[in-house]
mmCIF file of C-alpha atoms in Angstrom:
data_model
loop_
_atom_site.group_PDB
_atom_site.id
_atom_site.type_symbol
_atom_site.label_atom_id
_atom_site.label_comp_id
_atom_site.label_asym_id
_atom_site.label_seq_id
_atom_site.Cartn_x
_atom_site.Cartn_y
_atom_site.Cartn_z
ATOM 1 C CA MET A 1 -0.022 -0.059 0.044
ATOM 2 C CA ILE A 2 1.372 3.403 -1.052
ATOM 3 C CA LYS A 3 1.195 5.856 1.908
ATOM 4 C CA ARG A 4 3.474 8.766 0.945
ATOM 5 C CA ARG A 5 2.114 12.375 0.786
ATOM 6 C CA SER A 6 2.027 12.763 -2.983
ATOM 7 C CA LEU A 7 -0.017 9.791 -4.122
ATOM 8 C CA LYS A 8 0.059 10.664 -7.798
ATOM 9 C CA ASP A 9 3.906 10.902 -7.778
ATOM 10 C CA GLU A 10 4.307 7.680 -5.988
ATOM 11 C CA VAL A 11 1.977 5.938 -8.413
ATOM 12 C CA LEU A 12 3.828 7.509 -11.316
ATOM 13 C CA LYS A 13 7.198 6.289 -9.872
ATOM 14 C CA SER A 14 5.778 2.719 -9.416
ATOM 15 C CA LEU A 15 4.372 2.673 -12.890
ATOM 16 C CA LYS A 16 7.518 3.837 -14.467
ATOM 17 C CA SER A 17 9.475 1.068 -12.541
ATOM 18 C CA LEU A 18 6.997 -1.532 -13.886
ATOM 19 C CA ILE A 19 7.434 -0.363 -17.426
ATOM 20 C CA LEU A 20 11.162 -0.178 -17.188
ATOM 21 C CA ARG A 21 11.375 -3.666 -15.756
ATOM 22 C CA ASP A 22 9.523 -4.904 -18.865
ATOM 23 C CA GLU A 23 6.456 -5.989 -16.817
ATOM 24 C CA TYR A 24 4.426 -4.611 -19.656
ATOM 25 C CA ALA A 25 5.162 -5.570 -23.248
ATOM 26 C CA PRO A 26 5.048 -2.995 -26.077
ATOM 27 C CA GLY A 27 1.585 -2.809 -27.337
ATOM 28 C CA GLU A 28 0.082 -4.253 -24.093
ATOM 29 C CA ARG A 29 -2.927 -2.596 -22.595
ATOM 30 C CA ILE A 30 -2.542 -1.302 -19.065
ATOM 31 C CA VAL A 31 -5.748 -2.056 -17.141
ATOM 32 C CA ILE A 32 -6.471 0.717 -14.652
ATOM 33 C CA ASP A 33 -8.443 -1.314 -12.144
ATOM 34 C CA SER A 34 -5.976 -4.100 -12.127
ATOM 35 C CA LEU A 35 -2.989 -1.665 -11.674
ATOM 36 C CA ALA A 36 -4.873 0.171 -8.911
ATOM 37 C CA ARG A 37 -5.413 -2.964 -7.028
ATOM 38 C CA ARG A 38 -1.826 -3.972 -7.525
ATOM 39 C CA LEU A 39 -0.541 -0.701 -6.024
ATOM 40 C CA GLY A 40 -3.224 -0.533 -3.299
ATOM 41 C CA VAL A 41 -4.698 2.742 -4.349
ATOM 42 C CA SER A 42 -7.848 4.080 -6.014
ATOM 43 C CA THR A 43 -8.184 4.420 -9.795
ATOM 44 C CA THR A 44 -7.897 8.239 -9.644
ATOM 45 C CA PRO A 45 -4.050 8.595 -9.148
ATOM 46 C CA VAL A 46 -3.536 5.668 -11.547
ATOM 47 C CA ARG A 47 -5.563 7.409 -14.215
ATOM 48 C CA GLU A 48 -3.641 10.666 -13.567
ATOM 49 C CA ALA A 49 -0.337 8.898 -13.835
ATOM 50 C CA LEU A 50 -1.311 7.153 -17.053
ATOM 51 C CA ASN A 51 -2.393 10.532 -18.587
ATOM 52 C CA TYR A 52 0.982 12.005 -17.638
ATOM 53 C CA LEU A 53 2.898 9.268 -19.279
ATOM 54 C CA ALA A 54 0.772 9.461 -22.348
ATOM 55 C CA ALA A 55 1.556 13.194 -22.508
ATOM 56 C CA GLN A 56 5.209 12.304 -22.218
ATOM 57 C CA GLY A 57 5.003 9.869 -25.087
ATOM 58 C CA LEU A 58 5.658 6.592 -23.016
ATOM 59 C CA LEU A 59 2.112 5.486 -23.542
ATOM 60 C CA VAL A 60 -0.558 5.952 -26.173
ATOM 61 C CA PHE A 61 -4.368 6.204 -25.624
ATOM 62 C CA GLU A 62 -6.550 4.327 -28.084
ATOM 63 C CA PRO A 63 -10.283 4.643 -28.089
ATOM 64 C CA HIS A 64 -12.132 1.451 -26.828
ATOM 65 C CA LYS A 65 -8.742 0.008 -25.710
ATOM 66 C CA GLY A 66 -7.427 2.506 -23.215
ATOM 67 C CA PHE A 67 -3.750 3.047 -22.447
ATOM 68 C CA ILE A 68 -1.106 0.996 -24.313
ATOM 69 C CA LEU A 69 2.618 0.889 -23.978
ATOM 70 C CA LYS A 70 4.100 2.630 -26.924
ATOM 71 C CA LYS A 71 5.614 0.395 -29.592
ATOM 72 C CA TRP A 72 8.884 1.265 -31.285
ATOM 73 C CA ASN A 73 10.059 0.392 -34.765
ATOM 74 C CA LYS A 74 13.580 0.123 -36.057
ATOM 75 C CA LYS A 75 13.351 3.104 -38.514
ATOM 76 C CA GLU A 76 11.793 5.381 -35.957
ATOM 77 C CA ILE A 77 14.746 4.819 -33.559
ATOM 78 C CA GLU A 78 17.392 5.146 -36.269
ATOM 79 C CA ASP A 79 15.971 8.339 -37.625
ATOM 80 C CA LEU A 80 15.485 9.931 -34.275
ATOM 81 C CA MET A 81 18.962 8.994 -32.941
ATOM 82 C CA MET A 82 20.696 10.123 -36.238
ATOM 83 C CA LEU A 83 18.967 13.535 -35.928
ATOM 84 C CA ARG A 84 19.820 13.756 -32.199
ATOM 85 C CA MET A 85 23.466 13.007 -33.005
ATOM 86 C CA CYS A 86 23.799 15.634 -35.549
ATOM 87 C CA LEU A 87 22.076 18.329 -33.349
ATOM 88 C CA GLU A 88 23.908 17.485 -30.212
ATOM 89 C CA LYS A 89 27.339 17.372 -31.891
ATOM 90 C CA MET A 90 26.673 20.923 -33.262
ATOM 91 C CA ALA A 91 25.520 22.006 -29.746
ATOM 92 C CA ILE A 92 28.764 20.708 -28.238
ATOM 93 C CA ARG A 93 30.875 22.711 -30.653
ATOM 94 C CA LEU A 94 28.906 25.883 -30.088
ATOM 95 C CA PHE A 95 28.904 25.333 -26.284
ATOM 96 C CA ILE A 96 32.657 25.171 -26.259
ATOM 97 C CA GLU A 97 33.131 28.042 -28.660
ATOM 98 C CA ASN A 98 30.444 30.354 -27.281
ATOM 99 C CA GLY A 99 28.932 29.236 -23.978
ATOM 100 C CA PHE A 100 31.774 27.619 -22.023
ATOM 101 C CA GLU A 101 32.506 30.528 -19.626
ATOM 102 C CA LYS A 102 28.919 31.082 -18.653
ATOM 103 C CA ASN A 103 27.688 27.528 -18.539
ATOM 104 C CA PHE A 104 30.417 25.084 -17.597
ATOM 105 C CA GLU A 105 29.835 25.344 -13.886
ATOM 106 C CA LYS A 106 26.179 24.335 -14.454
ATOM 107 C CA LEU A 107 27.367 21.333 -16.370
ATOM 108 C CA LYS A 108 29.885 20.464 -13.642
ATOM 109 C CA SER A 109 27.204 20.656 -10.987
ATOM 110 C CA LYS A 110 24.925 18.401 -13.014
ATOM 111 C CA VAL A 111 27.763 15.839 -13.239
ATOM 112 C CA GLU A 112 28.038 15.896 -9.433
ATOM 113 C CA GLU A 113 24.247 15.060 -9.333
ATOM 114 C CA MET A 114 24.740 12.215 -11.687
ATOM 115 C CA LYS A 115 27.537 10.826 -9.474
ATOM 116 C CA SER A 116 25.144 10.783 -6.566
ATOM 117 C CA CYS A 117 22.452 9.066 -8.671
ATOM 118 C CA LEU A 118 25.011 6.354 -9.643
ATOM 119 C CA LYS A 119 25.952 5.854 -5.996
ATOM 120 C CA ASN A 120 22.307 5.565 -4.950
ATOM 121 C CA GLN A 121 21.248 3.532 -8.077
ATOM 122 C CA ASP A 122 18.507 6.086 -8.593
ATOM 123 C CA ILE A 123 17.378 5.416 -12.107
ATOM 124 C CA ASP A 124 14.503 7.900 -12.197
ATOM 125 C CA LYS A 125 16.653 10.779 -11.060
ATOM 126 C CA MET A 126 19.506 9.728 -13.358
ATOM 127 C CA SER A 127 17.204 9.835 -16.317
ATOM 128 C CA ILE A 128 16.183 13.451 -15.370
ATOM 129 C CA CYS A 129 19.901 14.328 -14.839
ATOM 130 C CA ASN A 130 20.858 12.891 -18.302
ATOM 131 C CA THR A 131 18.182 15.140 -19.858
ATOM 132 C CA ASP A 132 19.428 18.151 -17.843
ATOM 133 C CA PHE A 133 22.993 17.420 -18.935
ATOM 134 C CA HIS A 134 22.268 17.519 -22.606
ATOM 135 C CA ASN A 135 19.909 20.539 -22.201
ATOM 136 C CA ILE A 136 22.548 22.549 -20.528
ATOM 137 C CA ILE A 137 24.817 21.975 -23.526
ATOM 138 C CA VAL A 138 22.101 22.828 -25.950
ATOM 139 C CA LYS A 139 20.982 25.963 -24.170
ATOM 140 C CA GLY A 140 24.586 26.947 -23.679
ATOM 141 C CA SER A 141 25.116 26.776 -27.422
ATOM 142 C CA GLY A 142 23.524 30.197 -27.717
ATOM 143 C CA ASN A 143 21.602 29.048 -30.814
ATOM 144 C CA ASN A 144 17.804 29.699 -30.207
ATOM 145 C CA GLU A 145 16.692 27.751 -33.309
ATOM 146 C CA LEU A 146 18.735 24.745 -32.199
ATOM 147 C CA CYS A 147 17.095 25.059 -28.739
ATOM 148 C CA ASN A 148 13.704 25.075 -30.307
ATOM 149 C CA VAL A 149 14.296 22.063 -32.486
ATOM 150 C CA MET A 150 15.700 20.039 -29.555
ATOM 151 C CA SER A 151 12.754 21.157 -27.433
ATOM 152 C CA SER A 152 10.284 19.817 -30.008
ATOM 153 C CA LEU A 153 12.109 16.425 -29.876
ATOM 154 C CA GLY A 154 11.798 16.461 -26.046
ATOM 155 C CA LYS A 155 9.178 13.924 -25.437
ATOM 156 C CA LYS A 156 10.624 11.368 -27.907
ATOM 157 C CA LEU A 157 14.147 11.826 -26.390
ATOM 158 C CA TYR A 158 12.718 11.370 -22.926
ATOM 159 C CA ARG A 159 11.235 8.054 -23.923
ATOM 160 C CA VAL A 160 14.578 6.899 -25.430
ATOM 161 C CA ARG A 161 16.467 7.843 -22.242
ATOM 162 C CA MET A 162 13.936 6.141 -20.015
ATOM 163 C CA LEU A 163 14.038 2.925 -22.057
ATOM 164 C CA SER A 164 17.809 2.708 -22.732
ATOM 165 C CA ILE A 165 19.114 3.586 -19.260
ATOM 166 C CA THR A 166 17.668 0.506 -17.552
ATOM 167 C CA PHE A 167 18.920 -2.016 -20.148
ATOM 168 C CA SER A 168 21.373 -4.486 -18.573
ATOM 169 C CA GLY A 169 24.637 -2.714 -18.012
ATOM 170 C CA ARG A 170 23.498 0.654 -19.457
ATOM 171 C CA PHE A 171 23.101 2.459 -16.080
ATOM 172 C CA GLU A 172 26.862 2.508 -15.368
ATOM 173 C CA GLU A 173 27.905 2.660 -18.995
ATOM 174 C CA SER A 174 25.718 5.697 -19.721
ATOM 175 C CA PHE A 175 27.323 7.500 -16.715
ATOM 176 C CA LYS A 176 30.716 6.607 -18.040
ATOM 177 C CA GLU A 177 29.848 7.917 -21.543
ATOM 178 C CA HIS A 178 28.559 11.208 -20.104
ATOM 179 C CA MET A 179 31.858 11.634 -18.164
ATOM 180 C CA ARG A 180 33.804 11.178 -21.398
ATOM 181 C CA ILE A 181 31.723 13.913 -22.973
ATOM 182 C CA PHE A 182 32.218 16.141 -19.966
ATOM 183 C CA ASP A 183 35.873 15.614 -19.639
ATOM 184 C CA ALA A 184 36.423 16.519 -23.340
ATOM 185 C CA ILE A 185 34.262 19.705 -22.969
ATOM 186 C CA ARG A 186 36.292 20.608 -19.816
ATOM 187 C CA LYS A 187 39.409 20.386 -21.927
ATOM 188 C CA LYS A 188 37.635 22.417 -24.655
ATOM 189 C CA ASP A 189 38.360 19.546 -27.082
ATOM 190 C CA VAL A 190 35.612 19.797 -29.693
ATOM 191 C CA ILE A 191 36.684 16.792 -31.776
ATOM 192 C CA GLU A 192 37.068 14.572 -28.708
ATOM 193 C CA ALA A 193 33.714 15.697 -27.157
ATOM 194 C CA GLN A 194 31.901 15.159 -30.491
ATOM 195 C CA LYS A 195 33.464 11.684 -30.850
ATOM 196 C CA ALA A 196 32.380 10.897 -27.226
ATOM 197 C CA GLU A 197 28.887 12.108 -28.054
ATOM 198 C CA GLU A 198 28.755 9.996 -31.227
ATOM 199 C CA GLU A 199 29.723 6.842 -29.274
ATOM 200 C CA HIS A 200 27.131 7.698 -26.681
ATOM 201 C CA ILE A 201 24.342 7.932 -29.248
ATOM 202 C CA ASN A 202 25.480 4.796 -31.111
ATOM 203 C CA ASN A 203 25.415 2.770 -27.911
ATOM 204 C CA ILE A 204 21.926 4.111 -27.081
ATOM 205 C CA THR A 205 20.764 3.076 -30.598
ATOM 206 C CA LYS A 206 22.154 -0.336 -30.373
ATOM 207 C CA THR A 207 20.574 -0.787 -26.970
ATOM 208 C CA LEU A 208 17.204 0.252 -28.187
ATOM 209 C CA LEU A 209 17.289 -1.926 -31.290
ATOM 210 C CA ARG A 210 18.200 -4.912 -29.134
ATOM 211 C CA ARG A 211 15.294 -4.117 -26.756
ATOM 212 C CA ILE A 212 12.611 -4.007 -29.578
ATOM 213 C CA LYS A 213 13.556 -7.394 -30.975
#
Protein backbone atom coordinates (compact mmCIF):
# COMPACT_ATOMS: atom_id res chain seq x y z
CA MET A 1 0.00 0.00 0.00
CA ILE A 2 1.37 3.42 -0.99
CA LYS A 3 1.17 5.85 1.93
CA ARG A 4 3.44 8.70 0.91
CA ARG A 5 2.13 12.29 0.78
CA SER A 6 2.03 12.71 -2.98
CA LEU A 7 0.00 9.75 -4.12
CA LYS A 8 0.10 10.66 -7.79
CA ASP A 9 3.90 10.97 -7.76
CA GLU A 10 4.29 7.65 -5.98
CA VAL A 11 1.97 5.91 -8.43
CA LEU A 12 3.88 7.50 -11.30
CA LYS A 13 7.18 6.28 -9.89
CA SER A 14 5.80 2.76 -9.40
CA LEU A 15 4.33 2.67 -12.90
CA LYS A 16 7.58 3.83 -14.48
CA SER A 17 9.40 1.11 -12.59
CA LEU A 18 6.99 -1.56 -13.86
CA ILE A 19 7.41 -0.35 -17.45
CA LEU A 20 11.18 -0.17 -17.20
CA ARG A 21 11.37 -3.67 -15.73
CA ASP A 22 9.53 -4.90 -18.84
CA GLU A 23 6.48 -6.04 -16.86
CA TYR A 24 4.39 -4.57 -19.68
CA ALA A 25 5.20 -5.55 -23.24
CA PRO A 26 5.10 -2.98 -26.07
CA GLY A 27 1.55 -2.84 -27.35
CA GLU A 28 0.12 -4.29 -24.14
CA ARG A 29 -2.94 -2.65 -22.60
CA ILE A 30 -2.54 -1.31 -19.05
CA VAL A 31 -5.75 -2.06 -17.14
CA ILE A 32 -6.49 0.74 -14.69
CA ASP A 33 -8.50 -1.30 -12.17
CA SER A 34 -5.93 -4.08 -12.11
CA LEU A 35 -3.03 -1.68 -11.65
CA ALA A 36 -4.86 0.20 -8.89
CA ARG A 37 -5.40 -3.06 -6.98
CA ARG A 38 -1.77 -4.02 -7.45
CA LEU A 39 -0.57 -0.70 -6.01
CA GLY A 40 -3.22 -0.56 -3.31
CA VAL A 41 -4.68 2.78 -4.39
CA SER A 42 -7.85 4.12 -6.00
CA THR A 43 -8.16 4.43 -9.76
CA THR A 44 -7.89 8.25 -9.69
CA PRO A 45 -4.10 8.59 -9.12
CA VAL A 46 -3.53 5.69 -11.52
CA ARG A 47 -5.50 7.44 -14.24
CA GLU A 48 -3.61 10.69 -13.56
CA ALA A 49 -0.27 8.89 -13.82
CA LEU A 50 -1.29 7.19 -17.07
CA ASN A 51 -2.40 10.49 -18.56
CA TYR A 52 0.94 12.04 -17.60
CA LEU A 53 2.96 9.24 -19.22
CA ALA A 54 0.77 9.47 -22.32
CA ALA A 55 1.57 13.19 -22.52
CA GLN A 56 5.26 12.31 -22.21
CA GLY A 57 4.96 9.79 -25.04
CA LEU A 58 5.67 6.61 -23.08
CA LEU A 59 2.07 5.47 -23.51
CA VAL A 60 -0.58 5.97 -26.16
CA PHE A 61 -4.33 6.18 -25.61
CA GLU A 62 -6.53 4.31 -28.07
CA PRO A 63 -10.34 4.64 -28.05
CA HIS A 64 -12.12 1.48 -26.86
CA LYS A 65 -8.78 0.02 -25.73
CA GLY A 66 -7.36 2.46 -23.22
CA PHE A 67 -3.71 3.07 -22.39
CA ILE A 68 -1.16 1.01 -24.29
CA LEU A 69 2.60 0.89 -23.94
CA LYS A 70 4.16 2.63 -26.93
CA LYS A 71 5.60 0.38 -29.62
CA TRP A 72 8.89 1.26 -31.28
CA ASN A 73 10.06 0.38 -34.75
CA LYS A 74 13.59 0.17 -36.12
CA LYS A 75 13.33 3.11 -38.53
CA GLU A 76 11.79 5.43 -35.92
CA ILE A 77 14.69 4.78 -33.56
CA GLU A 78 17.38 5.11 -36.23
CA ASP A 79 15.92 8.32 -37.65
CA LEU A 80 15.49 9.93 -34.24
CA MET A 81 18.95 9.03 -33.00
CA MET A 82 20.64 10.14 -36.23
CA LEU A 83 18.96 13.53 -35.92
CA ARG A 84 19.83 13.77 -32.25
CA MET A 85 23.48 12.97 -32.96
CA CYS A 86 23.79 15.71 -35.58
CA LEU A 87 22.11 18.33 -33.40
CA GLU A 88 23.95 17.50 -30.19
CA LYS A 89 27.35 17.40 -31.89
CA MET A 90 26.61 20.88 -33.21
CA ALA A 91 25.50 21.97 -29.74
CA ILE A 92 28.75 20.71 -28.23
CA ARG A 93 30.85 22.72 -30.68
CA LEU A 94 28.86 25.90 -30.07
CA PHE A 95 28.90 25.35 -26.30
CA ILE A 96 32.69 25.13 -26.26
CA GLU A 97 33.11 28.06 -28.65
CA ASN A 98 30.44 30.40 -27.29
CA GLY A 99 28.95 29.25 -24.01
CA PHE A 100 31.72 27.62 -22.03
CA GLU A 101 32.52 30.46 -19.64
CA LYS A 102 28.88 31.12 -18.68
CA ASN A 103 27.66 27.54 -18.51
CA PHE A 104 30.47 25.16 -17.60
CA GLU A 105 29.82 25.37 -13.85
CA LYS A 106 26.18 24.37 -14.45
CA LEU A 107 27.37 21.34 -16.38
CA LYS A 108 29.88 20.48 -13.66
CA SER A 109 27.17 20.72 -10.99
CA LYS A 110 24.94 18.39 -12.99
CA VAL A 111 27.75 15.87 -13.24
CA GLU A 112 28.01 15.86 -9.44
CA GLU A 113 24.29 15.09 -9.26
CA MET A 114 24.80 12.22 -11.69
CA LYS A 115 27.56 10.80 -9.49
CA SER A 116 25.13 10.82 -6.58
CA CYS A 117 22.49 9.07 -8.70
CA LEU A 118 24.99 6.37 -9.64
CA LYS A 119 25.98 5.86 -6.01
CA ASN A 120 22.34 5.54 -4.95
CA GLN A 121 21.28 3.58 -8.06
CA ASP A 122 18.51 6.14 -8.56
CA ILE A 123 17.37 5.39 -12.12
CA ASP A 124 14.50 7.89 -12.19
CA LYS A 125 16.66 10.80 -11.06
CA MET A 126 19.53 9.74 -13.33
CA SER A 127 17.18 9.88 -16.30
CA ILE A 128 16.25 13.45 -15.36
CA CYS A 129 19.91 14.37 -14.86
CA ASN A 130 20.79 12.90 -18.27
CA THR A 131 18.17 15.11 -19.86
CA ASP A 132 19.41 18.14 -17.91
CA PHE A 133 23.03 17.43 -18.91
CA HIS A 134 22.24 17.58 -22.61
CA ASN A 135 19.85 20.51 -22.18
CA ILE A 136 22.57 22.57 -20.50
CA ILE A 137 24.82 21.98 -23.51
CA VAL A 138 22.07 22.79 -26.00
CA LYS A 139 20.98 25.97 -24.21
CA GLY A 140 24.59 26.95 -23.68
CA SER A 141 25.16 26.80 -27.42
CA GLY A 142 23.48 30.19 -27.73
CA ASN A 143 21.59 29.09 -30.85
CA ASN A 144 17.89 29.69 -30.24
CA GLU A 145 16.72 27.76 -33.29
CA LEU A 146 18.74 24.74 -32.22
CA CYS A 147 17.11 25.00 -28.78
CA ASN A 148 13.67 25.12 -30.39
CA VAL A 149 14.30 22.05 -32.52
CA MET A 150 15.65 20.06 -29.58
CA SER A 151 12.71 21.13 -27.45
CA SER A 152 10.30 19.80 -30.07
CA LEU A 153 12.06 16.43 -29.84
CA GLY A 154 11.90 16.47 -26.05
CA LYS A 155 9.16 13.91 -25.47
CA LYS A 156 10.62 11.37 -27.87
CA LEU A 157 14.10 11.77 -26.41
CA TYR A 158 12.66 11.35 -22.92
CA ARG A 159 11.23 7.99 -23.96
CA VAL A 160 14.59 6.96 -25.38
CA ARG A 161 16.47 7.84 -22.21
CA MET A 162 13.92 6.13 -19.99
CA LEU A 163 14.01 2.93 -22.03
CA SER A 164 17.74 2.71 -22.70
CA ILE A 165 19.14 3.54 -19.27
CA THR A 166 17.62 0.45 -17.60
CA PHE A 167 18.88 -2.05 -20.16
CA SER A 168 21.36 -4.51 -18.67
CA GLY A 169 24.62 -2.69 -17.94
CA ARG A 170 23.49 0.63 -19.42
CA PHE A 171 23.08 2.49 -16.14
CA GLU A 172 26.81 2.47 -15.40
CA GLU A 173 27.87 2.65 -19.04
CA SER A 174 25.67 5.67 -19.69
CA PHE A 175 27.29 7.45 -16.76
CA LYS A 176 30.79 6.69 -18.09
CA GLU A 177 29.81 7.97 -21.53
CA HIS A 178 28.58 11.25 -20.07
CA MET A 179 31.84 11.58 -18.15
CA ARG A 180 33.81 11.20 -21.37
CA ILE A 181 31.73 13.93 -22.99
CA PHE A 182 32.17 16.14 -19.92
CA ASP A 183 35.94 15.61 -19.68
CA ALA A 184 36.41 16.52 -23.34
CA ILE A 185 34.27 19.65 -22.93
CA ARG A 186 36.26 20.58 -19.82
CA LYS A 187 39.42 20.44 -21.96
CA LYS A 188 37.62 22.41 -24.70
CA ASP A 189 38.43 19.59 -27.12
CA VAL A 190 35.64 19.85 -29.69
CA ILE A 191 36.69 16.83 -31.75
CA GLU A 192 37.04 14.53 -28.75
CA ALA A 193 33.76 15.74 -27.22
CA GLN A 194 31.90 15.15 -30.47
CA LYS A 195 33.48 11.72 -30.78
CA ALA A 196 32.35 10.85 -27.25
CA GLU A 197 28.85 12.10 -28.05
CA GLU A 198 28.74 10.00 -31.20
CA GLU A 199 29.78 6.88 -29.28
CA HIS A 200 27.12 7.64 -26.67
CA ILE A 201 24.35 7.95 -29.26
CA ASN A 202 25.50 4.85 -31.14
CA ASN A 203 25.44 2.82 -27.92
CA ILE A 204 21.93 4.05 -27.09
CA THR A 205 20.77 3.14 -30.60
CA LYS A 206 22.19 -0.38 -30.36
CA THR A 207 20.58 -0.82 -26.95
CA LEU A 208 17.16 0.26 -28.18
CA LEU A 209 17.32 -1.91 -31.28
CA ARG A 210 18.13 -4.93 -29.12
CA ARG A 211 15.27 -4.06 -26.80
CA ILE A 212 12.60 -4.03 -29.50
CA LYS A 213 13.57 -7.39 -31.00
